[in-house]
PDB file of N, CA and C in Angstrom:
ATOM      1  N   SER A 249      -5.379  11.452  -2.654  1.00 91.00           N
ATOM      2  CA  SER A 249      -4.327  10.997  -3.548  1.00 91.00           C
ATOM      3  C   SER A 249      -4.772   9.785  -4.358  1.00 91.00           C
ATOM      4  N   ASN A 250      -5.603   8.946  -3.751  1.00 93.00           N
ATOM      5  CA  ASN A 250      -6.046   7.740  -4.459  1.00 93.00           C
ATOM      6  C   ASN A 250      -6.957   8.069  -5.639  1.00 93.00           C
ATOM      7  N   VAL A 251      -7.801   9.074  -5.481  1.00 95.00           N
ATOM      8  CA  VAL A 251      -8.685   9.472  -6.582  1.00 95.00           C
ATOM      9  C   VAL A 251      -7.853  10.020  -7.737  1.00 95.00           C
ATOM     10  N   LEU A 252      -6.888  10.865  -7.431  1.00 95.00           N
ATOM     11  CA  LEU A 252      -6.025  11.416  -8.475  1.00 95.00           C
ATOM     12  C   LEU A 252      -5.242  10.306  -9.160  1.00 95.00           C
ATOM     13  N   TRP A 253      -4.731   9.374  -8.353  1.00 95.00           N
ATOM     14  CA  TRP A 253      -3.992   8.247  -8.899  1.00 95.00           C
ATOM     15  C   TRP A 253      -4.873   7.446  -9.862  1.00 95.00           C
ATOM     16  N   ALA A 254      -6.125   7.210  -9.475  1.00 96.00           N
ATOM     17  CA  ALA A 254      -7.045   6.451 -10.328  1.00 96.00           C
ATOM     18  C   ALA A 254      -7.300   7.180 -11.647  1.00 96.00           C
ATOM     19  N   TYR A 255      -7.538   8.478 -11.578  1.00 96.00           N
ATOM     20  CA  TYR A 255      -7.748   9.256 -12.806  1.00 96.00           C
ATOM     21  C   TYR A 255      -6.523   9.174 -13.713  1.00 96.00           C
ATOM     22  N   ALA A 256      -5.346   9.328 -13.128  1.00 96.00           N
ATOM     23  CA  ALA A 256      -4.123   9.294 -13.931  1.00 96.00           C
ATOM     24  C   ALA A 256      -3.880   7.906 -14.510  1.00 96.00           C
ATOM     25  N   THR A 257      -4.150   6.869 -13.731  1.00 96.00           N
ATOM     26  CA  THR A 257      -3.968   5.503 -14.211  1.00 96.00           C
ATOM     27  C   THR A 257      -4.865   5.230 -15.410  1.00 96.00           C
ATOM     28  N   LEU A 258      -6.089   5.758 -15.363  1.00 96.00           N
ATOM     29  CA  LEU A 258      -7.036   5.585 -16.463  1.00 96.00           C
ATOM     30  C   LEU A 258      -6.856   6.614 -17.576  1.00 96.00           C
ATOM     31  N   ARG A 259      -5.908   7.541 -17.368  1.00 96.00           N
ATOM     32  CA  ARG A 259      -5.640   8.631 -18.315  1.00 96.00           C
ATOM     33  C   ARG A 259      -6.883   9.486 -18.553  1.00 96.00           C
ATOM     34  N   GLU A 260      -7.643   9.690 -17.471  1.00 95.00           N
ATOM     35  CA  GLU A 260      -8.841  10.528 -17.513  1.00 95.00           C
ATOM     36  C   GLU A 260      -8.473  11.947 -17.102  1.00 95.00           C
ATOM     37  N   ASP A 261      -8.539  12.852 -18.025  1.00 91.00           N
ATOM     38  CA  ASP A 261      -8.158  14.234 -17.785  1.00 91.00           C
ATOM     39  C   ASP A 261      -9.381  15.025 -17.319  1.00 91.00           C
ATOM     40  N   ASP A 262      -9.315  15.575 -16.116  1.00 95.00           N
ATOM     41  CA  ASP A 262     -10.403  16.392 -15.579  1.00 95.00           C
ATOM     42  C   ASP A 262      -9.775  17.661 -14.989  1.00 95.00           C
ATOM     43  N   PRO A 263      -9.574  18.688 -15.816  1.00 95.00           N
ATOM     44  CA  PRO A 263      -8.882  19.893 -15.345  1.00 95.00           C
ATOM     45  C   PRO A 263      -9.510  20.533 -14.110  1.00 95.00           C
ATOM     46  N   LYS A 264     -10.831  20.542 -14.026  1.00 96.00           N
ATOM     47  CA  LYS A 264     -11.472  21.158 -12.868  1.00 96.00           C
ATOM     48  C   LYS A 264     -11.135  20.382 -11.592  1.00 96.00           C
ATOM     49  N   LEU A 265     -11.226  19.056 -11.646  1.00 96.00           N
ATOM     50  CA  LEU A 265     -10.881  18.223 -10.493  1.00 96.00           C
ATOM     51  C   LEU A 265      -9.430  18.440 -10.080  1.00 96.00           C
ATOM     52  N   PHE A 266      -8.524  18.432 -11.044  1.00 96.00           N
ATOM     53  CA  PHE A 266      -7.103  18.572 -10.718  1.00 96.00           C
ATOM     54  C   PHE A 266      -6.773  19.978 -10.231  1.00 96.00           C
ATOM     55  N   SER A 267      -7.477  20.976 -10.712  1.00 96.00           N
ATOM     56  CA  SER A 267      -7.264  22.336 -10.220  1.00 96.00           C
ATOM     57  C   SER A 267      -7.654  22.444  -8.745  1.00 96.00           C
ATOM     58  N   VAL A 268      -8.832  21.943  -8.422  1.00 97.00           N
ATOM     59  CA  VAL A 268      -9.299  21.976  -7.032  1.00 97.00           C
ATOM     60  C   VAL A 268      -8.417  21.088  -6.152  1.00 97.00           C
ATOM     61  N   ALA A 269      -8.098  19.899  -6.639  1.00 96.00           N
ATOM     62  CA  ALA A 269      -7.260  18.971  -5.870  1.00 96.00           C
ATOM     63  C   ALA A 269      -5.861  19.535  -5.652  1.00 96.00           C
ATOM     64  N   GLY A 270      -5.336  20.248  -6.632  1.00 96.00           N
ATOM     65  CA  GLY A 270      -4.016  20.862  -6.480  1.00 96.00           C
ATOM     66  C   GLY A 270      -4.008  21.917  -5.393  1.00 96.00           C
ATOM     67  N   ASP A 271      -5.058  22.734  -5.352  1.00 97.00           N
ATOM     68  CA  ASP A 271      -5.175  23.732  -4.282  1.00 97.00           C
ATOM     69  C   ASP A 271      -5.259  23.053  -2.921  1.00 97.00           C
ATOM     70  N   TYR A 272      -6.090  22.032  -2.849  1.00 95.00           N
ATOM     71  CA  TYR A 272      -6.282  21.284  -1.599  1.00 95.00           C
ATOM     72  C   TYR A 272      -4.968  20.638  -1.153  1.00 95.00           C
ATOM     73  N   ALA A 273      -4.305  19.961  -2.073  1.00 95.00           N
ATOM     74  CA  ALA A 273      -3.049  19.279  -1.750  1.00 95.00           C
ATOM     75  C   ALA A 273      -1.963  20.273  -1.324  1.00 95.00           C
ATOM     76  N   ALA A 274      -1.913  21.411  -1.988  1.00 94.00           N
ATOM     77  CA  ALA A 274      -0.906  22.418  -1.639  1.00 94.00           C
ATOM     78  C   ALA A 274      -1.077  22.891  -0.200  1.00 94.00           C
ATOM     79  N   ASN A 275      -2.322  23.039   0.229  1.00 95.00           N
ATOM     80  CA  ASN A 275      -2.592  23.510   1.592  1.00 95.00           C
ATOM     81  C   ASN A 275      -2.352  22.448   2.649  1.00 95.00           C
ATOM     82  N   LEU A 276      -2.464  21.188   2.283  1.00 93.00           N
ATOM     83  CA  LEU A 276      -2.352  20.108   3.268  1.00 93.00           C
ATOM     84  C   LEU A 276      -1.161  19.183   3.027  1.00 93.00           C
ATOM     85  N   LEU A 277      -0.254  19.591   2.171  1.00 88.00           N
ATOM     86  CA  LEU A 277       0.849  18.726   1.754  1.00 88.00           C
ATOM     87  C   LEU A 277       1.637  18.156   2.932  1.00 88.00           C
ATOM     88  N   GLU A 278       1.874  18.970   3.937  1.00 85.00           N
ATOM     89  CA  GLU A 278       2.665  18.506   5.072  1.00 85.00           C
ATOM     90  C   GLU A 278       1.983  17.402   5.864  1.00 85.00           C
ATOM     91  N   SER A 279       0.662  17.325   5.796  1.00 90.00           N
ATOM     92  CA  SER A 279      -0.055  16.288   6.542  1.00 90.00           C
ATOM     93  C   SER A 279      -0.143  14.976   5.765  1.00 90.00           C
ATOM     94  N   PHE A 280       0.234  14.985   4.480  1.00 89.00           N
ATOM     95  CA  PHE A 280       0.189  13.778   3.670  1.00 89.00           C
ATOM     96  C   PHE A 280       1.343  12.854   4.031  1.00 89.00           C
ATOM     97  N   LYS A 281       1.100  11.570   3.939  1.00 88.00           N
ATOM     98  CA  LYS A 281       2.165  10.575   4.076  1.00 88.00           C
ATOM     99  C   LYS A 281       2.998  10.608   2.796  1.00 88.00           C
ATOM    100  N   PRO A 282       4.253  10.147   2.854  1.00 85.00           N
ATOM    101  CA  PRO A 282       5.088  10.183   1.645  1.00 85.00           C
ATOM    102  C   PRO A 282       4.440   9.513   0.432  1.00 85.00           C
ATOM    103  N   GLN A 283       3.789   8.387   0.618  1.00 89.00           N
ATOM    104  CA  GLN A 283       3.165   7.711  -0.519  1.00 89.00           C
ATOM    105  C   GLN A 283       2.032   8.553  -1.104  1.00 89.00           C
ATOM    106  N   GLU A 284       1.292   9.240  -0.255  1.00 91.00           N
ATOM    107  CA  GLU A 284       0.215  10.102  -0.738  1.00 91.00           C
ATOM    108  C   GLU A 284       0.785  11.273  -1.530  1.00 91.00           C
ATOM    109  N   ARG A 285       1.869  11.861  -1.028  1.00 88.00           N
ATOM    110  CA  ARG A 285       2.521  12.950  -1.771  1.00 88.00           C
ATOM    111  C   ARG A 285       3.005  12.456  -3.125  1.00 88.00           C
ATOM    112  N   ALA A 286       3.651  11.300  -3.122  1.00 88.00           N
ATOM    113  CA  ALA A 286       4.175  10.746  -4.372  1.00 88.00           C
ATOM    114  C   ALA A 286       3.046  10.459  -5.355  1.00 88.00           C
ATOM    115  N   ASN A 287       1.922   9.939  -4.860  1.00 92.00           N
ATOM    116  CA  ASN A 287       0.776   9.664  -5.739  1.00 92.00           C
ATOM    117  C   ASN A 287       0.244  10.941  -6.375  1.00 92.00           C
ATOM    118  N   VAL A 288       0.149  11.999  -5.584  1.00 94.00           N
ATOM    119  CA  VAL A 288      -0.341  13.275  -6.104  1.00 94.00           C
ATOM    120  C   VAL A 288       0.594  13.782  -7.200  1.00 94.00           C
ATOM    121  N   LEU A 289       1.888  13.791  -6.918  1.00 91.00           N
ATOM    122  CA  LEU A 289       2.850  14.297  -7.899  1.00 91.00           C
ATOM    123  C   LEU A 289       2.860  13.444  -9.162  1.00 91.00           C
ATOM    124  N   TRP A 290       2.820  12.126  -8.993  1.00 93.00           N
ATOM    125  CA  TRP A 290       2.805  11.229 -10.139  1.00 93.00           C
ATOM    126  C   TRP A 290       1.564  11.475 -10.990  1.00 93.00           C
ATOM    127  N   SER A 291       0.429  11.669 -10.336  1.00 95.00           N
ATOM    128  CA  SER A 291      -0.826  11.885 -11.057  1.00 95.00           C
ATOM    129  C   SER A 291      -0.787  13.158 -11.893  1.00 95.00           C
ATOM    130  N   PHE A 292      -0.322  14.244 -11.288  1.00 94.00           N
ATOM    131  CA  PHE A 292      -0.229  15.511 -12.022  1.00 94.00           C
ATOM    132  C   PHE A 292       0.746  15.375 -13.189  1.00 94.00           C
ATOM    133  N   ARG A 293       1.865  14.727 -12.941  1.00 93.00           N
ATOM    134  CA  ARG A 293       2.873  14.577 -13.995  1.00 93.00           C
ATOM    135  C   ARG A 293       2.365  13.681 -15.117  1.00 93.00           C
ATOM    136  N   THR A 294       1.707  12.584 -14.768  1.00 94.00           N
ATOM    137  CA  THR A 294       1.211  11.638 -15.769  1.00 94.00           C
ATOM    138  C   THR A 294       0.221  12.302 -16.716  1.00 94.00           C
ATOM    139  N   LEU A 295      -0.646  13.143 -16.158  1.00 95.00           N
ATOM    140  CA  LEU A 295      -1.633  13.828 -16.995  1.00 95.00           C
ATOM    141  C   LEU A 295      -1.124  15.165 -17.532  1.00 95.00           C
ATOM    142  N   ARG A 296       0.150  15.484 -17.240  1.00 93.00           N
ATOM    143  CA  ARG A 296       0.781  16.721 -17.725  1.00 93.00           C
ATOM    144  C   ARG A 296      -0.005  17.954 -17.286  1.00 93.00           C
ATOM    145  N   PHE A 297      -0.494  17.922 -16.037  1.00 93.00           N
ATOM    146  CA  PHE A 297      -1.261  19.027 -15.500  1.00 93.00           C
ATOM    147  C   PHE A 297      -0.380  19.823 -14.546  1.00 93.00           C
ATOM    148  N   SER A 298      -0.002  21.002 -14.957  1.00 89.00           N
ATOM    149  CA  SER A 298       0.842  21.874 -14.144  1.00 89.00           C
ATOM    150  C   SER A 298      -0.025  22.683 -13.178  1.00 89.00           C
ATOM    151  N   HIS A 299       0.400  22.749 -11.933  1.00 91.00           N
ATOM    152  CA  HIS A 299      -0.339  23.507 -10.915  1.00 91.00           C
ATOM    153  C   HIS A 299       0.696  24.295 -10.116  1.00 91.00           C
ATOM    154  N   LEU A 300       0.780  25.593 -10.354  1.00 89.00           N
ATOM    155  CA  LEU A 300       1.846  26.406  -9.767  1.00 89.00           C
ATOM    156  C   LEU A 300       1.808  26.448  -8.242  1.00 89.00           C
ATOM    157  N   THR A 301       0.622  26.500  -7.655  1.00 92.00           N
ATOM    158  CA  THR A 301       0.523  26.550  -6.192  1.00 92.00           C
ATOM    159  C   THR A 301       1.024  25.250  -5.579  1.00 92.00           C
ATOM    160  N   LEU A 302       0.657  24.134  -6.175  1.00 92.00           N
ATOM    161  CA  LEU A 302       1.137  22.839  -5.693  1.00 92.00           C
ATOM    162  C   LEU A 302       2.649  22.734  -5.862  1.00 92.00           C
ATOM    163  N   THR A 303       3.153  23.152  -7.000  1.00 89.00           N
ATOM    164  CA  THR A 303       4.594  23.083  -7.243  1.00 89.00           C
ATOM    165  C   THR A 303       5.355  23.934  -6.233  1.00 89.00           C
ATOM    166  N   ALA A 304       4.863  25.126  -5.942  1.00 87.00           N
ATOM    167  CA  ALA A 304       5.509  25.985  -4.947  1.00 87.00           C
ATOM    168  C   ALA A 304       5.496  25.324  -3.577  1.00 87.00           C
ATOM    169  N   ALA A 305       4.367  24.712  -3.203  1.00 89.00           N
ATOM    170  CA  ALA A 305       4.273  24.034  -1.905  1.00 89.00           C
ATOM    171  C   ALA A 305       5.227  22.847  -1.838  1.00 89.00           C
ATOM    172  N   VAL A 306       5.372  22.129  -2.937  1.00 87.00           N
ATOM    173  CA  VAL A 306       6.305  21.002  -2.989  1.00 87.00           C
ATOM    174  C   VAL A 306       7.734  21.497  -2.786  1.00 87.00           C
ATOM    175  N   CYS A 307       8.094  22.578  -3.452  1.00 85.00           N
ATOM    176  CA  CYS A 307       9.446  23.123  -3.320  1.00 85.00           C
ATOM    177  C   CYS A 307       9.736  23.536  -1.878  1.00 85.00           C
ATOM    178  N   VAL A 308       8.788  24.191  -1.252  1.00 85.00           N
ATOM    179  CA  VAL A 308       8.966  24.606   0.147  1.00 85.00           C
ATOM    180  C   VAL A 308       9.095  23.382   1.045  1.00 85.00           C
ATOM    181  N   ALA A 309       8.253  22.393   0.843  1.00 83.00           N
ATOM    182  CA  ALA A 309       8.272  21.191   1.688  1.00 83.00           C
ATOM    183  C   ALA A 309       9.574  20.423   1.548  1.00 83.00           C
ATOM    184  N   VAL A 310      10.115  20.377   0.357  1.00 82.00           N
ATOM    185  CA  VAL A 310      11.337  19.606   0.106  1.00 82.00           C
ATOM    186  C   VAL A 310      12.542  20.188   0.828  1.00 82.00           C
ATOM    187  N   VAL A 311      12.615  21.498   0.931  1.00 82.00           N
ATOM    188  CA  VAL A 311      13.804  22.110   1.529  1.00 82.00           C
ATOM    189  C   VAL A 311      13.761  22.129   3.057  1.00 82.00           C
ATOM    190  N   GLN A 312      12.635  21.756   3.654  1.00 78.00           N
ATOM    191  CA  GLN A 312      12.569  21.712   5.108  1.00 78.00           C
ATOM    192  C   GLN A 312      13.516  20.640   5.639  1.00 78.00           C
ATOM    193  N   GLN A 313      14.107  20.914   6.759  1.00 62.00           N
ATOM    194  CA  GLN A 313      15.063  19.994   7.372  1.00 62.00           C
ATOM    195  C   GLN A 313      14.434  18.619   7.586  1.00 62.00           C
ATOM    196  N   GLY A 314      15.039  17.595   7.022  1.00 67.00           N
ATOM    197  CA  GLY A 314      14.574  16.235   7.204  1.00 67.00           C
ATOM    198  C   GLY A 314      13.321  15.869   6.440  1.00 67.00           C
ATOM    199  N   ALA A 315      12.867  16.745   5.550  1.00 73.00           N
ATOM    200  CA  ALA A 315      11.599  16.509   4.856  1.00 73.00           C
ATOM    201  C   ALA A 315      11.627  15.263   3.985  1.00 73.00           C
ATOM    202  N   LEU A 316      12.777  14.871   3.497  1.00 78.00           N
ATOM    203  CA  LEU A 316      12.864  13.738   2.580  1.00 78.00           C
ATOM    204  C   LEU A 316      13.277  12.438   3.267  1.00 78.00           C
ATOM    205  N   ASN A 317      13.496  12.494   4.559  1.00 78.00           N
ATOM    206  CA  ASN A 317      14.003  11.315   5.261  1.00 78.00           C
ATOM    207  C   ASN A 317      13.084  10.110   5.193  1.00 78.00           C
ATOM    208  N   ASP A 318      11.790  10.331   5.119  1.00 81.00           N
ATOM    209  CA  ASP A 318      10.860   9.217   5.122  1.00 81.00           C
ATOM    210  C   ASP A 318      10.378   8.828   3.721  1.00 81.00           C
ATOM    211  N   TRP A 319      11.004   9.378   2.684  1.00 81.00           N
ATOM    212  CA  TRP A 319      10.639   9.047   1.312  1.00 81.00           C
ATOM    213  C   TRP A 319      11.451   7.842   0.848  1.00 81.00           C
ATOM    214  N   SER A 320      10.799   6.907   0.154  1.00 83.00           N
ATOM    215  CA  SER A 320      11.495   5.756  -0.426  1.00 83.00           C
ATOM    216  C   SER A 320      12.189   6.189  -1.718  1.00 83.00           C
ATOM    217  N   GLY A 321      13.014   5.319  -2.258  1.00 82.00           N
ATOM    218  CA  GLY A 321      13.688   5.606  -3.518  1.00 82.00           C
ATOM    219  C   GLY A 321      12.715   5.863  -4.654  1.00 82.00           C
ATOM    220  N   GLU A 322      11.650   5.074  -4.733  1.00 85.00           N
ATOM    221  CA  GLU A 322      10.644   5.253  -5.779  1.00 85.00           C
ATOM    222  C   GLU A 322       9.913   6.582  -5.616  1.00 85.00           C
ATOM    223  N   GLN A 323       9.610   6.956  -4.375  1.00 84.00           N
ATOM    224  CA  GLN A 323       8.930   8.219  -4.119  1.00 84.00           C
ATOM    225  C   GLN A 323       9.834   9.397  -4.462  1.00 84.00           C
ATOM    226  N   LEU A 324      11.120   9.270  -4.156  1.00 83.00           N
ATOM    227  CA  LEU A 324      12.076  10.324  -4.511  1.00 83.00           C
ATOM    228  C   LEU A 324      12.186  10.467  -6.027  1.00 83.00           C
ATOM    229  N   LEU A 325      12.138   9.357  -6.729  1.00 84.00           N
ATOM    230  CA  LEU A 325      12.186   9.405  -8.191  1.00 84.00           C
ATOM    231  C   LEU A 325      10.977  10.153  -8.740  1.00 84.00           C
ATOM    232  N   LYS A 326       9.786   9.879  -8.199  1.00 86.00           N
ATOM    233  CA  LYS A 326       8.577  10.590  -8.642  1.00 86.00           C
ATOM    234  C   LYS A 326       8.691  12.086  -8.355  1.00 86.00           C
ATOM    235  N   LEU A 327       9.230  12.412  -7.205  1.00 84.00           N
ATOM    236  CA  LEU A 327       9.437  13.815  -6.844  1.00 84.00           C
ATOM    237  C   LEU A 327      10.414  14.475  -7.809  1.00 84.00           C
ATOM    238  N   ASP A 328      11.519  13.820  -8.085  1.00 84.00           N
ATOM    239  CA  ASP A 328      12.521  14.360  -9.002  1.00 84.00           C
ATOM    240  C   ASP A 328      11.932  14.579 -10.389  1.00 84.00           C
ATOM    241  N   GLN A 329      11.188  13.609 -10.886  1.00 86.00           N
ATOM    242  CA  GLN A 329      10.577  13.745 -12.210  1.00 86.00           C
ATOM    243  C   GLN A 329       9.574  14.896 -12.237  1.00 86.00           C
ATOM    244  N   TYR A 330       8.794  15.025 -11.178  1.00 86.00           N
ATOM    245  CA  TYR A 330       7.823  16.118 -11.103  1.00 86.00           C
ATOM    246  C   TYR A 330       8.543  17.469 -11.137  1.00 86.00           C
ATOM    247  N   LEU A 331       9.584  17.603 -10.316  1.00 84.00           N
ATOM    248  CA  LEU A 331      10.319  18.874 -10.268  1.00 84.00           C
ATOM    249  C   LEU A 331      10.971  19.189 -11.617  1.00 84.00           C
ATOM    250  N   GLN A 332      11.515  18.181 -12.271  1.00 84.00           N
ATOM    251  CA  GLN A 332      12.134  18.411 -13.581  1.00 84.00           C
ATOM    252  C   GLN A 332      11.122  18.923 -14.596  1.00 84.00           C
ATOM    253  N   ASP A 333       9.906  18.402 -14.519  1.00 86.00           N
ATOM    254  CA  ASP A 333       8.890  18.781 -15.498  1.00 86.00           C
ATOM    255  C   ASP A 333       8.176  20.088 -15.178  1.00 86.00           C
ATOM    256  N   PHE A 334       7.962  20.363 -13.882  1.00 83.00           N
ATOM    257  CA  PHE A 334       7.060  21.457 -13.533  1.00 83.00           C
ATOM    258  C   PHE A 334       7.652  22.578 -12.687  1.00 83.00           C
ATOM    259  N   ALA A 335       8.792  22.365 -12.067  1.00 81.00           N
ATOM    260  CA  ALA A 335       9.337  23.419 -11.211  1.00 81.00           C
ATOM    261  C   ALA A 335       9.850  24.571 -12.074  1.00 81.00           C
ATOM    262  N   PRO A 336       9.397  25.765 -11.790  1.00 75.00           N
ATOM    263  CA  PRO A 336       9.864  26.919 -12.564  1.00 75.00           C
ATOM    264  C   PRO A 336      11.325  27.226 -12.231  1.00 75.00           C
ATOM    265  N   ASP A 337      11.903  28.031 -13.033  1.00 80.00           N
ATOM    266  CA  ASP A 337      13.301  28.417 -12.844  1.00 80.00           C
ATOM    267  C   ASP A 337      13.367  29.520 -11.791  1.00 80.00           C
ATOM    268  N   THR A 338      13.252  29.117 -10.526  1.00 78.00           N
ATOM    269  CA  THR A 338      13.234  30.060  -9.408  1.00 78.00           C
ATOM    270  C   THR A 338      14.172  29.583  -8.311  1.00 78.00           C
ATOM    271  N   PRO A 339      14.551  30.461  -7.405  1.00 81.00           N
ATOM    272  CA  PRO A 339      15.399  30.028  -6.280  1.00 81.00           C
ATOM    273  C   PRO A 339      14.767  28.914  -5.447  1.00 81.00           C
ATOM    274  N   ALA A 340      13.459  28.929  -5.270  1.00 80.00           N
ATOM    275  CA  ALA A 340      12.797  27.868  -4.494  1.00 80.00           C
ATOM    276  C   ALA A 340      12.940  26.520  -5.192  1.00 80.00           C
ATOM    277  N   ALA A 341      12.802  26.523  -6.498  1.00 81.00           N
ATOM    278  CA  ALA A 341      12.953  25.279  -7.255  1.00 81.00           C
ATOM    279  C   ALA A 341      14.400  24.797  -7.217  1.00 81.00           C
ATOM    280  N   TRP A 342      15.345  25.721  -7.316  1.00 82.00           N
ATOM    281  CA  TRP A 342      16.758  25.336  -7.240  1.00 82.00           C
ATOM    282  C   TRP A 342      17.073  24.732  -5.879  1.00 82.00           C
ATOM    283  N   ALA A 343      16.542  25.326  -4.817  1.00 84.00           N
ATOM    284  CA  ALA A 343      16.768  24.816  -3.466  1.00 84.00           C
ATOM    285  C   ALA A 343      16.174  23.421  -3.315  1.00 84.00           C
ATOM    286  N   ALA A 344      14.990  23.199  -3.875  1.00 83.00           N
ATOM    287  CA  ALA A 344      14.353  21.885  -3.791  1.00 83.00           C
ATOM    288  C   ALA A 344      15.174  20.840  -4.538  1.00 83.00           C
ATOM    289  N   THR A 345      15.634  21.192  -5.724  1.00 82.00           N
ATOM    290  CA  THR A 345      16.443  20.266  -6.513  1.00 82.00           C
ATOM    291  C   THR A 345      17.759  19.959  -5.803  1.00 82.00           C
ATOM    292  N   THR A 346      18.367  20.966  -5.199  1.00 83.00           N
ATOM    293  CA  THR A 346      19.604  20.772  -4.452  1.00 83.00           C
ATOM    294  C   THR A 346      19.381  19.846  -3.261  1.00 83.00           C
ATOM    295  N   ALA A 347      18.303  20.053  -2.525  1.00 81.00           N
ATOM    296  CA  ALA A 347      17.984  19.192  -1.383  1.00 81.00           C
ATOM    297  C   ALA A 347      17.771  17.757  -1.836  1.00 81.00           C
ATOM    298  N   LEU A 348      17.104  17.591  -2.953  1.00 80.00           N
ATOM    299  CA  LEU A 348      16.870  16.252  -3.482  1.00 80.00           C
ATOM    300  C   LEU A 348      18.186  15.602  -3.897  1.00 80.00           C
ATOM    301  N   ASP A 349      19.055  16.356  -4.559  1.00 79.00           N
ATOM    302  CA  ASP A 349      20.367  15.839  -4.950  1.00 79.00           C
ATOM    303  C   ASP A 349      21.199  15.451  -3.730  1.00 79.00           C
ATOM    304  N   GLU A 350      21.171  16.283  -2.704  1.00 79.00           N
ATOM    305  CA  GLU A 350      21.927  15.986  -1.486  1.00 79.00           C
ATOM    306  C   GLU A 350      21.427  14.708  -0.837  1.00 79.00           C
ATOM    307  N   ARG A 351      20.121  14.511  -0.827  1.00 74.00           N
ATOM    308  CA  ARG A 351      19.551  13.282  -0.260  1.00 74.00           C
ATOM    309  C   ARG A 351      20.003  12.072  -1.070  1.00 74.00           C
ATOM    310  N   HIS A 352      19.969  12.216  -2.392  1.00 67.00           N
ATOM    311  CA  HIS A 352      20.364  11.104  -3.265  1.00 67.00           C
ATOM    312  C   HIS A 352      21.819  10.734  -3.040  1.00 67.00           C
ATOM    313  N   PHE A 353      22.706  11.739  -3.017  1.00 63.00           N
ATOM    314  CA  PHE A 353      24.125  11.447  -2.874  1.00 63.00           C
ATOM    315  C   PHE A 353      24.492  10.965  -1.474  1.00 63.00           C
ATOM    316  N   ALA A 354      23.677  11.293  -0.494  1.00 65.00           N
ATOM    317  CA  ALA A 354      23.906  10.803   0.867  1.00 65.00           C
ATOM    318  C   ALA A 354      23.683   9.301   0.943  1.00 65.00           C
ATOM    319  N   GLU A 355      22.843   8.762   0.050  1.00 62.00           N
ATOM    320  CA  GLU A 355      22.540   7.339   0.045  1.00 62.00           C
ATOM    321  C   GLU A 355      23.563   6.535  -0.733  1.00 62.00           C
ATOM    322  N   VAL A 356      24.300   7.193  -1.634  1.00 53.00           N
ATOM    323  CA  VAL A 356      25.249   6.480  -2.506  1.00 53.00           C
ATOM    324  C   VAL A 356      26.503   6.104  -1.770  1.00 53.00           C
TER     325      VAL A 356
END
């Protein structure tokens, strides 16, 4: 996540790196800490690099019971922005957005 964050911070676009990293992140997303997940999503969004496998994995991870409990407000914002920009119009994306909304309103 730190390498992707560095590339995005410098606005260095490397499609091959992000393609491979997206596949890797999608397979290991559940093992990432919330900050690492947020960094990955922020990096992809900042460079406007869409990765369907990563987006699908994010949607699945978000709807899992308690998946968002350890996310900070800033991390949830990055997740929400990523989903708004890249989540396709599918039931999985709708479920992820609903779970995110429920988490947000539970805090209000």
